[in-house]
Structure formats: structure tokens, C-alpha cells
Amino acid sequence: MRLLVTRAEQDAGPFADELRERGHEPVLQPLIELHALDFDAAALEDTDALIVTSGNTLRALEQAGAIGGLARFPIYCVGDATARRARHSGLQKPLAIEDTGEKLAAAIVDSAAPGTRFVHLAGEHLAFDIVGELTRHGMPSRSLAVYAMEAAEAFKPEVADMIERGTLDGVTLLSPRTAEIYVSLCHRHRLAECAKKLAYFCISETVAHRLETLDARRVYISERPNRKALLDLVS
């Protein structure tokens, strides 16, 4: 299949290679671009543990030269890939690793000592309010944005042409944010009628829900919310 890859540029290449290995033809259209925000380590005073729910957090901290100062903190992660990147970056072995923010919040509530003070290092847009969930369970938590994802303002001309002519088979979507941007651009380019005919391969139900206004006819959701499960779905 000819599949649109919507991941940020730094992640799009490796994902495209994995699609090629499975016999597909990837078409790269990054819909978001990572920008590291200014980071002040003093903001982590009165912090006992860190929550990292995206590899983009670690990438941004590396760009800011701030990753080394975080090695003293216990961490909790969403996703095996995020946990591996954390260890590779010199951080502690995560105390808990779960597939989703919801599951990680439940694991923290079940295992963390009462009164543990958490900071969620994240982007400006959150798929799940883990701080709110922990706070509701009496665990002092706050969020600290360390990166922003800038949305693409338009499709590449060749991508818009593929959607219009029906020469694209499907679209891979790995985050709610990219799904929202994709739908917005379809409407902006007046391609919604053409786009609804494509197959959509979504990493989670949350991502799939962002396609509702497109009224897509074929939406598929991976069994688990990770890249490998999505690749298995496409295969």
C-alpha cells in the first residue's frame, strides 16, 4: 500500500523504513515539528519523581542540554520506547512502564508512597491529563512543558494531489495531535470528501476519535497503543 507517514521529521524516516520492510510505499508528510522550550532546572525543586509520557520530552531535554541534571530522579514512563530512550540518556531505570497515561496513573497511585511529589515533563498539548488524575487521588503533581509541536500549515502539493486523485491508499496516525492537524488540513484544502475514502491506521481509540468530523469509512485501531502493534495492523 501507498501510506502517508504523518510523524515528525525526526521519527518519520525510521518509521518509513519499517513500512518499506513490510512491502509498503511510504509517503512522508510530517504534520508536526518539535521545538524545545527554555528549561530551568530550578523548576524541579521540591520534586521527588518525574513522569515522562513521550520520547519527545527526552529529545527536547537533550537539545536543551538539560538531561544530565535529571539522573537523580526516579522516573515513570509511558511506552517501552520512551523507557529505553530514558535509560540510553542516562536516566534511572523507570519504576513503572505502561502503555497509556491512564494505566500509568493507576500504577503510580497503587505503588508510589503517599506524599510523593511528581512533575510531568511534557509538551504543551496533552493527550491525557495525568496530573489531574493523580491530584484527584491526593498525590501532589504538576506539569512542566519542555517542548512544543508546531503544526504544518499545509499539505505538500504532491500529497494533496494524491489524496484528490485517489492514488494514496491509507494514512498512519500515531497521536491525537497529528490526527487533528490532518483533519484540519483536509478541510482547508477542500479534500474531505476524497480523504474519507482512504484507510486510516490509528495507534489508539483516542486517535481514531479525532477523525470523527471527517466521517472516514475505514478506520482501523491497533491492538496496543505502540508503534509495533500499529505496524502489525498495517501488515
PDB file of C-alpha atoms in Angstrom:
ATOM      1  CA  MET A   1       0.000   0.000   0.000  1.00  0.00           C
ATOM      2  CA  ARG A   2       0.985   3.595  -0.511  1.00  0.00           C
ATOM      3  CA  LEU A   3       0.774   5.045   3.003  1.00  0.00           C
ATOM      4  CA  LEU A   4       1.067   8.570   4.310  1.00  0.00           C
ATOM      5  CA  VAL A   5       3.521   8.938   7.195  1.00  0.00           C
ATOM      6  CA  THR A   6       2.495  11.880   9.381  1.00  0.00           C
ATOM      7  CA  ARG A   7       5.107  11.648  12.135  1.00  0.00           C
ATOM      8  CA  ALA A   8       7.525  14.465  12.949  1.00  0.00           C
ATOM      9  CA  GLU A   9      10.534  14.548  10.643  1.00  0.00           C
ATOM     10  CA  GLN A  10      12.956  13.057  13.171  1.00  0.00           C
ATOM     11  CA  ASP A  11      10.707   9.991  13.585  1.00  0.00           C
ATOM     12  CA  ALA A  12       9.321   9.724  10.062  1.00  0.00           C
ATOM     13  CA  GLY A  13      12.424   8.218   8.440  1.00  0.00           C
ATOM     14  CA  PRO A  14      12.803   5.163  10.699  1.00  0.00           C
ATOM     15  CA  PHE A  15       9.045   4.512  10.594  1.00  0.00           C
ATOM     16  CA  ALA A  16       9.075   4.750   6.790  1.00  0.00           C
ATOM     17  CA  ASP A  17      11.914   2.210   6.676  1.00  0.00           C
ATOM     18  CA  GLU A  18       9.846  -0.198   8.766  1.00  0.00           C
ATOM     19  CA  LEU A  19       6.935   0.195   6.373  1.00  0.00           C
ATOM     20  CA  ARG A  20       9.205  -0.498   3.386  1.00  0.00           C
ATOM     21  CA  GLU A  21      10.446  -3.683   5.049  1.00  0.00           C
ATOM     22  CA  ARG A  22       6.815  -4.820   5.096  1.00  0.00           C
ATOM     23  CA  GLY A  23       6.365  -4.128   1.403  1.00  0.00           C
ATOM     24  CA  HIS A  24       4.610  -0.757   1.594  1.00  0.00           C
ATOM     25  CA  GLU A  25       5.390   2.537  -0.126  1.00  0.00           C
ATOM     26  CA  PRO A  26       5.642   5.333   2.460  1.00  0.00           C
ATOM     27  CA  VAL A  27       4.941   8.948   1.551  1.00  0.00           C
ATOM     28  CA  LEU A  28       6.382  11.405   4.075  1.00  0.00           C
ATOM     29  CA  GLN A  29       4.227  14.316   5.219  1.00  0.00           C
ATOM     30  CA  PRO A  30       5.347  15.460   8.681  1.00  0.00           C
ATOM     31  CA  LEU A  31       2.445  17.273  10.306  1.00  0.00           C
ATOM     32  CA  ILE A  32       4.276  18.457  13.421  1.00  0.00           C
ATOM     33  CA  GLU A  33       7.737  19.777  14.220  1.00  0.00           C
ATOM     34  CA  LEU A  34       9.357  19.678  17.648  1.00  0.00           C
ATOM     35  CA  HIS A  35      10.673  22.851  19.279  1.00  0.00           C
ATOM     36  CA  ALA A  36      12.440  22.618  22.637  1.00  0.00           C
ATOM     37  CA  LEU A  37      11.371  25.238  25.166  1.00  0.00           C
ATOM     38  CA  ASP A  38      13.630  27.016  27.623  1.00  0.00           C
ATOM     39  CA  PHE A  39      14.231  24.767  30.611  1.00  0.00           C
ATOM     40  CA  ASP A  40      15.243  25.860  34.102  1.00  0.00           C
ATOM     41  CA  ALA A  41      16.327  23.054  36.441  1.00  0.00           C
ATOM     42  CA  ALA A  42      15.259  25.216  39.382  1.00  0.00           C
ATOM     43  CA  ALA A  43      11.680  24.427  38.383  1.00  0.00           C
ATOM     44  CA  LEU A  44      12.273  20.904  39.714  1.00  0.00           C
ATOM     45  CA  GLU A  45      12.915  21.994  43.277  1.00  0.00           C
ATOM     46  CA  ASP A  46      10.585  20.225  45.712  1.00  0.00           C
ATOM     47  CA  THR A  47      10.233  17.343  43.246  1.00  0.00           C
ATOM     48  CA  ASP A  48      10.550  13.674  44.199  1.00  0.00           C
ATOM     49  CA  ALA A  49       9.898  11.884  40.897  1.00  0.00           C
ATOM     50  CA  LEU A  50       9.392  12.550  37.199  1.00  0.00           C
ATOM     51  CA  ILE A  51       6.770  11.352  34.749  1.00  0.00           C
ATOM     52  CA  VAL A  52       7.727  11.060  31.072  1.00  0.00           C
ATOM     53  CA  THR A  53       4.986  10.100  28.636  1.00  0.00           C
ATOM     54  CA  SER A  54       6.732  10.777  25.315  1.00  0.00           C
ATOM     55  CA  GLY A  55      10.138  10.320  23.790  1.00  0.00           C
ATOM     56  CA  ASN A  56       9.795  13.895  22.538  1.00  0.00           C
ATOM     57  CA  THR A  57      10.284  15.065  26.129  1.00  0.00           C
ATOM     58  CA  LEU A  58      13.680  13.399  26.271  1.00  0.00           C
ATOM     59  CA  ARG A  59      14.633  14.671  22.825  1.00  0.00           C
ATOM     60  CA  ALA A  60      13.776  18.230  23.859  1.00  0.00           C
ATOM     61  CA  LEU A  61      15.738  17.965  27.102  1.00  0.00           C
ATOM     62  CA  GLU A  62      18.724  16.615  25.199  1.00  0.00           C
ATOM     63  CA  GLN A  63      18.542  19.576  22.799  1.00  0.00           C
ATOM     64  CA  ALA A  64      18.417  21.923  25.784  1.00  0.00           C
ATOM     65  CA  GLY A  65      21.430  20.207  27.384  1.00  0.00           C
ATOM     66  CA  ALA A  66      19.361  19.506  30.490  1.00  0.00           C
ATOM     67  CA  ILE A  67      19.101  15.727  30.501  1.00  0.00           C
ATOM     68  CA  GLY A  68      22.157  15.128  32.719  1.00  0.00           C
ATOM     69  CA  GLY A  69      20.678  17.003  35.655  1.00  0.00           C
ATOM     70  CA  LEU A  70      17.702  14.655  35.825  1.00  0.00           C
ATOM     71  CA  ALA A  71      19.591  11.457  36.635  1.00  0.00           C
ATOM     72  CA  ARG A  72      18.935  11.823  40.363  1.00  0.00           C
ATOM     73  CA  PHE A  73      15.161  11.487  39.973  1.00  0.00           C
ATOM     74  CA  PRO A  74      13.137   8.260  39.900  1.00  0.00           C
ATOM     75  CA  ILE A  75      11.024   8.224  36.727  1.00  0.00           C
ATOM     76  CA  TYR A  76       7.796   6.697  35.469  1.00  0.00           C
ATOM     77  CA  CYS A  77       7.238   6.218  31.721  1.00  0.00           C
ATOM     78  CA  VAL A  78       4.587   5.606  29.110  1.00  0.00           C
ATOM     79  CA  GLY A  79       5.858   3.211  26.457  1.00  0.00           C
ATOM     80  CA  ASP A  80       8.771   0.809  26.195  1.00  0.00           C
ATOM     81  CA  ALA A  81      10.437   3.022  23.575  1.00  0.00           C
ATOM     82  CA  THR A  82      10.322   6.021  25.912  1.00  0.00           C
ATOM     83  CA  ALA A  83      11.758   3.923  28.740  1.00  0.00           C
ATOM     84  CA  ARG A  84      14.601   2.675  26.521  1.00  0.00           C
ATOM     85  CA  ARG A  85      15.417   6.209  25.423  1.00  0.00           C
ATOM     86  CA  ALA A  86      15.427   7.331  29.061  1.00  0.00           C
ATOM     87  CA  ARG A  87      17.933   4.641  30.016  1.00  0.00           C
ATOM     88  CA  HIS A  88      20.057   5.433  26.946  1.00  0.00           C
ATOM     89  CA  SER A  89      20.050   9.088  28.034  1.00  0.00           C
ATOM     90  CA  GLY A  90      21.489   8.132  31.425  1.00  0.00           C
ATOM     91  CA  LEU A  91      18.314   8.376  33.497  1.00  0.00           C
ATOM     92  CA  GLN A  92      17.306   5.872  36.151  1.00  0.00           C
ATOM     93  CA  LYS A  93      15.533   2.647  35.299  1.00  0.00           C
ATOM     94  CA  PRO A  94      11.801   3.509  35.289  1.00  0.00           C
ATOM     95  CA  LEU A  95       9.888   2.369  38.346  1.00  0.00           C
ATOM     96  CA  ALA A  96       6.834   1.719  36.172  1.00  0.00           C
ATOM     97  CA  ILE A  97       6.216   1.443  32.418  1.00  0.00           C
ATOM     98  CA  GLU A  98       2.695   1.334  30.999  1.00  0.00           C
ATOM     99  CA  ASP A  99       1.121   1.562  27.544  1.00  0.00           C
ATOM    100  CA  THR A 100      -1.033   4.613  28.278  1.00  0.00           C
ATOM    101  CA  GLY A 101      -1.192   7.609  30.574  1.00  0.00           C
ATOM    102  CA  GLU A 102      -4.328   6.225  32.183  1.00  0.00           C
ATOM    103  CA  LYS A 103      -2.611   2.958  33.071  1.00  0.00           C
ATOM    104  CA  LEU A 104       0.499   4.746  34.309  1.00  0.00           C
ATOM    105  CA  ALA A 105      -1.574   6.953  36.600  1.00  0.00           C
ATOM    106  CA  ALA A 106      -3.212   3.861  38.081  1.00  0.00           C
ATOM    107  CA  ALA A 107       0.190   2.203  38.577  1.00  0.00           C
ATOM    108  CA  ILE A 108       1.553   5.286  40.343  1.00  0.00           C
ATOM    109  CA  VAL A 109      -1.463   5.504  42.626  1.00  0.00           C
ATOM    110  CA  ASP A 110      -1.039   1.826  43.514  1.00  0.00           C
ATOM    111  CA  SER A 111       2.725   1.862  44.094  1.00  0.00           C
ATOM    112  CA  ALA A 112       4.049   5.319  44.979  1.00  0.00           C
ATOM    113  CA  ALA A 113       4.493   6.401  48.585  1.00  0.00           C
ATOM    114  CA  PRO A 114       1.877   8.857  49.864  1.00  0.00           C
ATOM    115  CA  GLY A 115       3.016  12.436  49.516  1.00  0.00           C
ATOM    116  CA  THR A 116       5.438  11.763  46.644  1.00  0.00           C
ATOM    117  CA  ARG A 117       5.698  14.977  44.626  1.00  0.00           C
ATOM    118  CA  PHE A 118       5.550  14.415  40.871  1.00  0.00           C
ATOM    119  CA  VAL A 119       6.394  16.586  37.889  1.00  0.00           C
ATOM    120  CA  HIS A 120       5.120  15.578  34.462  1.00  0.00           C
ATOM    121  CA  LEU A 121       7.680  16.702  31.872  1.00  0.00           C
ATOM    122  CA  ALA A 122       5.647  17.050  28.712  1.00  0.00           C
ATOM    123  CA  GLY A 123       4.677  19.040  25.650  1.00  0.00           C
ATOM    124  CA  GLU A 124       2.253  21.937  25.510  1.00  0.00           C
ATOM    125  CA  HIS A 125      -0.532  19.686  24.193  1.00  0.00           C
ATOM    126  CA  LEU A 126      -1.501  16.741  26.393  1.00  0.00           C
ATOM    127  CA  ALA A 127      -3.377  13.655  25.215  1.00  0.00           C
ATOM    128  CA  PHE A 128      -4.273  12.749  28.814  1.00  0.00           C
ATOM    129  CA  ASP A 129      -4.256  14.867  31.984  1.00  0.00           C
ATOM    130  CA  ILE A 130      -2.171  12.583  34.190  1.00  0.00           C
ATOM    131  CA  VAL A 131      -1.509  15.423  36.651  1.00  0.00           C
ATOM    132  CA  GLY A 132      -5.231  15.939  37.143  1.00  0.00           C
ATOM    133  CA  GLU A 133      -5.760  12.223  37.659  1.00  0.00           C
ATOM    134  CA  LEU A 134      -3.000  11.978  40.275  1.00  0.00           C
ATOM    135  CA  THR A 135      -4.194  15.121  42.022  1.00  0.00           C
ATOM    136  CA  ARG A 136      -7.682  13.636  42.311  1.00  0.00           C
ATOM    137  CA  HIS A 137      -6.072  10.740  44.198  1.00  0.00           C
ATOM    138  CA  GLY A 138      -4.338  13.087  46.621  1.00  0.00           C
ATOM    139  CA  MET A 139      -0.885  12.926  45.020  1.00  0.00           C
ATOM    140  CA  PRO A 140       0.779  16.359  44.657  1.00  0.00           C
ATOM    141  CA  SER A 141       1.580  16.757  40.953  1.00  0.00           C
ATOM    142  CA  ARG A 142       2.237  19.446  38.396  1.00  0.00           C
ATOM    143  CA  SER A 143       3.124  19.667  34.714  1.00  0.00           C
ATOM    144  CA  LEU A 144       6.134  21.372  33.170  1.00  0.00           C
ATOM    145  CA  ALA A 145       6.164  21.966  29.404  1.00  0.00           C
ATOM    146  CA  VAL A 146       9.584  21.350  27.869  1.00  0.00           C
ATOM    147  CA  TYR A 147       8.631  21.294  24.184  1.00  0.00           C
ATOM    148  CA  ALA A 148       6.034  22.480  21.703  1.00  0.00           C
ATOM    149  CA  MET A 149       4.909  20.785  18.495  1.00  0.00           C
ATOM    150  CA  GLU A 150       4.343  23.273  15.673  1.00  0.00           C
ATOM    151  CA  ALA A 151       1.608  22.236  13.256  1.00  0.00           C
ATOM    152  CA  ALA A 152       2.119  22.083   9.499  1.00  0.00           C
ATOM    153  CA  GLU A 153       0.156  24.807   7.719  1.00  0.00           C
ATOM    154  CA  ALA A 154      -0.479  22.862   4.503  1.00  0.00           C
ATOM    155  CA  PHE A 155      -0.027  19.531   2.777  1.00  0.00           C
ATOM    156  CA  LYS A 156       2.822  19.185   0.330  1.00  0.00           C
ATOM    157  CA  PRO A 157       1.389  19.765  -3.191  1.00  0.00           C
ATOM    158  CA  GLU A 158       2.136  16.201  -4.219  1.00  0.00           C
ATOM    159  CA  VAL A 159       0.361  14.833  -1.133  1.00  0.00           C
ATOM    160  CA  ALA A 160      -2.734  16.946  -1.747  1.00  0.00           C
ATOM    161  CA  ASP A 161      -2.712  15.701  -5.336  1.00  0.00           C
ATOM    162  CA  MET A 162      -2.524  12.047  -4.221  1.00  0.00           C
ATOM    163  CA  ILE A 163      -5.477  12.492  -1.885  1.00  0.00           C
ATOM    164  CA  GLU A 164      -7.521  14.230  -4.566  1.00  0.00           C
ATOM    165  CA  ARG A 165      -6.732  11.693  -7.281  1.00  0.00           C
ATOM    166  CA  GLY A 166      -7.166   8.676  -5.016  1.00  0.00           C
ATOM    167  CA  THR A 167      -3.609   7.416  -5.553  1.00  0.00           C
ATOM    168  CA  LEU A 168      -2.965   7.172  -1.814  1.00  0.00           C
ATOM    169  CA  ASP A 169      -4.180   4.018  -0.063  1.00  0.00           C
ATOM    170  CA  GLY A 170      -4.041   4.978   3.586  1.00  0.00           C
ATOM    171  CA  VAL A 171      -2.786   7.198   6.380  1.00  0.00           C
ATOM    172  CA  THR A 172      -0.876   6.263   9.543  1.00  0.00           C
ATOM    173  CA  LEU A 173      -1.681   8.323  12.638  1.00  0.00           C
ATOM    174  CA  LEU A 174       0.274   7.962  15.883  1.00  0.00           C
ATOM    175  CA  SER A 175      -1.003  10.809  18.039  1.00  0.00           C
ATOM    176  CA  PRO A 176      -4.241  12.721  18.655  1.00  0.00           C
ATOM    177  CA  ARG A 177      -2.449  15.939  17.723  1.00  0.00           C
ATOM    178  CA  THR A 178      -1.390  14.726  14.272  1.00  0.00           C
ATOM    179  CA  ALA A 179      -4.887  13.359  13.638  1.00  0.00           C
ATOM    180  CA  GLU A 180      -6.408  16.748  14.478  1.00  0.00           C
ATOM    181  CA  ILE A 181      -3.965  18.547  12.188  1.00  0.00           C
ATOM    182  CA  TYR A 182      -4.567  16.058   9.379  1.00  0.00           C
ATOM    183  CA  VAL A 183      -8.348  16.550   9.528  1.00  0.00           C
ATOM    184  CA  SER A 184      -7.932  20.323   9.677  1.00  0.00           C
ATOM    185  CA  LEU A 185      -5.728  20.318   6.570  1.00  0.00           C
ATOM    186  CA  CYS A 186      -8.156  18.077   4.696  1.00  0.00           C
ATOM    187  CA  HIS A 187     -10.864  20.667   5.262  1.00  0.00           C
ATOM    188  CA  ARG A 188      -8.515  23.563   4.488  1.00  0.00           C
ATOM    189  CA  HIS A 189      -7.550  22.001   1.151  1.00  0.00           C
ATOM    190  CA  ARG A 190     -11.196  21.049   0.458  1.00  0.00           C
ATOM    191  CA  LEU A 191     -10.201  17.386   0.316  1.00  0.00           C
ATOM    192  CA  ALA A 192     -12.538  15.995   2.991  1.00  0.00           C
ATOM    193  CA  GLU A 193     -14.737  14.112   0.503  1.00  0.00           C
ATOM    194  CA  CYS A 194     -11.706  12.483  -1.093  1.00  0.00           C
ATOM    195  CA  ALA A 195      -9.990  11.826   2.249  1.00  0.00           C
ATOM    196  CA  LYS A 196     -12.939   9.943   3.743  1.00  0.00           C
ATOM    197  CA  LYS A 197     -12.357   7.161   1.183  1.00  0.00           C
ATOM    198  CA  LEU A 198      -8.866   6.364   2.487  1.00  0.00           C
ATOM    199  CA  ALA A 199      -7.967   3.730   5.079  1.00  0.00           C
ATOM    200  CA  TYR A 200      -6.780   5.074   8.438  1.00  0.00           C
ATOM    201  CA  PHE A 201      -4.431   3.135  10.685  1.00  0.00           C
ATOM    202  CA  CYS A 202      -4.593   4.591  14.204  1.00  0.00           C
ATOM    203  CA  ILE A 203      -2.423   3.797  17.205  1.00  0.00           C
ATOM    204  CA  SER A 204      -5.326   4.143  19.666  1.00  0.00           C
ATOM    205  CA  GLU A 205      -9.040   4.797  20.005  1.00  0.00           C
ATOM    206  CA  THR A 206      -8.223   8.320  21.176  1.00  0.00           C
ATOM    207  CA  VAL A 207      -6.504   8.978  17.858  1.00  0.00           C
ATOM    208  CA  ALA A 208      -9.359   7.413  15.898  1.00  0.00           C
ATOM    209  CA  HIS A 209     -11.898   9.654  17.631  1.00  0.00           C
ATOM    210  CA  ARG A 210     -10.132  12.708  16.188  1.00  0.00           C
ATOM    211  CA  LEU A 211     -11.259  11.560  12.723  1.00  0.00           C
ATOM    212  CA  GLU A 212     -14.984  11.775  13.520  1.00  0.00           C
ATOM    213  CA  THR A 213     -15.602  15.032  11.661  1.00  0.00           C
ATOM    214  CA  LEU A 214     -14.013  13.503   8.563  1.00  0.00           C
ATOM    215  CA  ASP A 215     -16.586  10.689   8.567  1.00  0.00           C
ATOM    216  CA  ALA A 216     -13.953   8.235   7.330  1.00  0.00           C
ATOM    217  CA  ARG A 217     -15.292   4.891   6.147  1.00  0.00           C
ATOM    218  CA  ARG A 218     -12.340   2.681   7.055  1.00  0.00           C
ATOM    219  CA  VAL A 219     -10.690   3.312  10.418  1.00  0.00           C
ATOM    220  CA  TYR A 220      -8.522   0.616  11.978  1.00  0.00           C
ATOM    221  CA  ILE A 221      -7.111   0.657  15.509  1.00  0.00           C
ATOM    222  CA  SER A 222      -4.044  -1.266  16.694  1.00  0.00           C
ATOM    223  CA  GLU A 223      -4.462  -3.822  19.473  1.00  0.00           C
ATOM    224  CA  ARG A 224      -1.974  -1.985  21.674  1.00  0.00           C
ATOM    225  CA  PRO A 225      -1.014   1.704  21.616  1.00  0.00           C
ATOM    226  CA  ASN A 226       2.534   1.327  20.351  1.00  0.00           C
ATOM    227  CA  ARG A 227       4.414   1.516  17.066  1.00  0.00           C
ATOM    228  CA  LYS A 228       4.977  -2.229  16.694  1.00  0.00           C
ATOM    229  CA  ALA A 229       1.281  -3.003  17.095  1.00  0.00           C
ATOM    230  CA  LEU A 230       0.438  -0.352  14.505  1.00  0.00           C
ATOM    231  CA  LEU A 231       2.918  -1.857  12.045  1.00  0.00           C
ATOM    232  CA  ASP A 232       1.340  -5.258  12.651  1.00  0.00           C
ATOM    233  CA  LEU A 233      -2.069  -3.717  11.922  1.00  0.00           C
ATOM    234  CA  VAL A 234      -0.863  -2.286   8.636  1.00  0.00           C
ATOM    235  CA  SER A 235       0.730  -5.585   7.641  1.00  0.00           C
TER     236      SER A 235
END
